[in-house]
Coordinates of C-alpha atoms in Angstrom, one line a residue:
X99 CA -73.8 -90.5 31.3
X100 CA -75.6 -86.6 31.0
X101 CA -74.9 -85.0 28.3
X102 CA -75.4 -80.8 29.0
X103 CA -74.0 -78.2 27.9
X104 CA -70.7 -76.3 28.6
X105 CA -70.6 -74.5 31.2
X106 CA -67.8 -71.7 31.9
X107 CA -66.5 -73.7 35.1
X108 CA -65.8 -76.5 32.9
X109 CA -63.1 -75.7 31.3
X110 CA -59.9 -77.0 33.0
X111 CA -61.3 -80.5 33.0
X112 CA -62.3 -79.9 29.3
X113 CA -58.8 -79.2 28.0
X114 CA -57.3 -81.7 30.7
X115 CA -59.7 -84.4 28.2
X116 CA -58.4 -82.6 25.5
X117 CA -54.9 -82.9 26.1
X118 CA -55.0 -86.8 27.5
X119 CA -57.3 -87.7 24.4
X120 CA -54.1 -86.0 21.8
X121 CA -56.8 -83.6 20.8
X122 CA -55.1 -80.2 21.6
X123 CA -52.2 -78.5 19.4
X124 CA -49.7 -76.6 19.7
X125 CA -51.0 -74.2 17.0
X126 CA -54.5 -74.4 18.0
X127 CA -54.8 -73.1 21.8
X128 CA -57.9 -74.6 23.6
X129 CA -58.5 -71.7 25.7
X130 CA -59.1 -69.6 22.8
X131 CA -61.2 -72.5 20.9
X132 CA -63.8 -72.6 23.7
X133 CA -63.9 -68.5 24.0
X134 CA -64.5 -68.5 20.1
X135 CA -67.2 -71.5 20.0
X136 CA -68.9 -69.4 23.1
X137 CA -69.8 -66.8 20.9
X138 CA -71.3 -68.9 18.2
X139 CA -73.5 -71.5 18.7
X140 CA -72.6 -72.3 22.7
X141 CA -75.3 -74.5 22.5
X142 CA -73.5 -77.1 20.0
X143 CA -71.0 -77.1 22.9
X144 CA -71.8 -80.7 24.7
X145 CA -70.2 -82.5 27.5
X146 CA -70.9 -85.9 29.1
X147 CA -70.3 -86.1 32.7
X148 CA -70.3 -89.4 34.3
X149 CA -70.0 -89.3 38.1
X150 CA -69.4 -86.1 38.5
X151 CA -66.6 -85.9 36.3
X152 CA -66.5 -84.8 32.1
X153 CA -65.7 -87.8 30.1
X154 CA -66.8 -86.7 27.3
X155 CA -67.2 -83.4 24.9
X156 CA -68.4 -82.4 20.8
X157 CA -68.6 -79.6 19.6
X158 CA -70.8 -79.2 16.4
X159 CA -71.0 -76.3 14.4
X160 CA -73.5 -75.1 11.1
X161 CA -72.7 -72.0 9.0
X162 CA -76.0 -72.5 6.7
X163 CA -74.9 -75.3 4.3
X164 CA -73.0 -78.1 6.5
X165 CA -72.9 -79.0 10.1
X166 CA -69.4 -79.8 11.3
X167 CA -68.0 -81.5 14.3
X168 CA -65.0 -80.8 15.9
X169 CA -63.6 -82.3 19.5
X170 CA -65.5 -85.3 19.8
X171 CA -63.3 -87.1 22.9
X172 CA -63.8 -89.7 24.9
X173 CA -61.4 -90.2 28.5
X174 CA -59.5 -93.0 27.5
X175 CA -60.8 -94.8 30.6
X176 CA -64.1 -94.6 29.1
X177 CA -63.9 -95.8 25.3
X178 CA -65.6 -98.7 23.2
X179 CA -68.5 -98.3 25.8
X180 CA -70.6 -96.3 23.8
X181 CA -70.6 -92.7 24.5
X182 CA -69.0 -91.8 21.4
X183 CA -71.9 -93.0 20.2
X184 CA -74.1 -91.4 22.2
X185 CA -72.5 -87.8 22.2
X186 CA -72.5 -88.0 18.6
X187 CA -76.2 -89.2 18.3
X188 CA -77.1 -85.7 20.6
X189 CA -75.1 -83.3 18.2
X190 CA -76.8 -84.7 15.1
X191 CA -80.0 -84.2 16.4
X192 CA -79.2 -80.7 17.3
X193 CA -77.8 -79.9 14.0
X194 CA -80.7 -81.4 12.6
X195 CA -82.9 -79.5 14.4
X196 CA -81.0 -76.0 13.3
X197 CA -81.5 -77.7 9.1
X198 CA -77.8 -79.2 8.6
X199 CA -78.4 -81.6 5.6
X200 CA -75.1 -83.1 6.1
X201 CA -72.2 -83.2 8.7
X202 CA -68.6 -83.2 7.6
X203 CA -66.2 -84.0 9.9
X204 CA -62.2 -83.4 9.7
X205 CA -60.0 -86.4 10.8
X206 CA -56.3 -87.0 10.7
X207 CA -55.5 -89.5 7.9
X208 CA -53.0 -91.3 10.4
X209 CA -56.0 -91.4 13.2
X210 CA -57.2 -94.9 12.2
X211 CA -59.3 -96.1 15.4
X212 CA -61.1 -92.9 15.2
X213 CA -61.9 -93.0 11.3
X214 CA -63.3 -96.5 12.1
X215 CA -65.3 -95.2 15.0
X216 CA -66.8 -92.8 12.3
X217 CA -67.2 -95.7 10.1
X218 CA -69.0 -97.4 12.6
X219 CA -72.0 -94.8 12.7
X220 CA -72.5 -94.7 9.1
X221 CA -70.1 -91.6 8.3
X222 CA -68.3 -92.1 4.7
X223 CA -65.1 -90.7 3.1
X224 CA -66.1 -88.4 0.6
X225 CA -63.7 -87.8 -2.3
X226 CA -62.6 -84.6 -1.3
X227 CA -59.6 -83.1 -0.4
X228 CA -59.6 -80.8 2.6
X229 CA -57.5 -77.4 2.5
X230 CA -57.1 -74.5 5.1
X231 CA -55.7 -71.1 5.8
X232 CA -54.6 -69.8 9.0
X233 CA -56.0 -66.2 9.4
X234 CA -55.3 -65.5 13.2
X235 CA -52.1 -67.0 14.8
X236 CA -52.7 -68.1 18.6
X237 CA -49.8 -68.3 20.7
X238 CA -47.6 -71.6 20.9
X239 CA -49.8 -73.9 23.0
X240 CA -48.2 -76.0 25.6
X241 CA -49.4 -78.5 27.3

């Protein structure tokens, strides 16, 4: 697998991952996700293309205090061979590079196999509760 970075004429394959891997929402439109990571830090913005196609994508951001990492998928096709692994390994050493002491990461507590992928490469539950606040509403995503 290469791992690059986005590029503008990936994006229908992108949210075609998104959408087979249960990663895109209805209140989160992915269209409007890539256009706001593309102004900050487009180069935390991986995929992994294997054979020509994207099988793989993270996104990582760092606002000065704690990296974070947001759509890490995977094709389906392609899991438990690795290149979660492997994506993730590339977005903590470029967060690392930019001084992110620490990644946190934001996981559905229903999403077992993917809190035991985190598990898997030393990530912890800390004992915190995560809260949020809507400040723009997209349109209604379909998929």
């Amino acid at each position: 697998m290469e791992i690059r970075n986005y590029n503008l004429s990936d994006e229908s394959q992108v949210i075609d991952l998104w959408v087979k891997c249960d990663l895109a929402r209805p209140w989160n439109d992915p269209k409007k996700d890539i256009e706001r990571k593309l102004k900050i830090d487009p180069d935390l913005f991986l995929v992994g293309v294997l054979n020509s196609k994207i099988i793989g994508t993270v996104m990582g951001g760092y606002e000065g205090h704690r990296g974070w990492i947001n759509y890490l998928a995977i094709d389906p096709s392609q899991q438990r061979k690795g290149y979660g692994k492997i994506m993730m390994k590339e977005i903590e050493e470029k967060l690392k590079a930019k001084g992110a002491p620490k990644i946190n990461i934001q996981i559905r507590s229903t999403n077992k196999f993917v809190i035991n992928f985190y598990k898997s490469i030393n990530y912890r539950i800390d004992d915190v509760i995560s809260m949020g606040k809507r400040l723009i509403e997209d349109e209604r995503y379909r998929k």
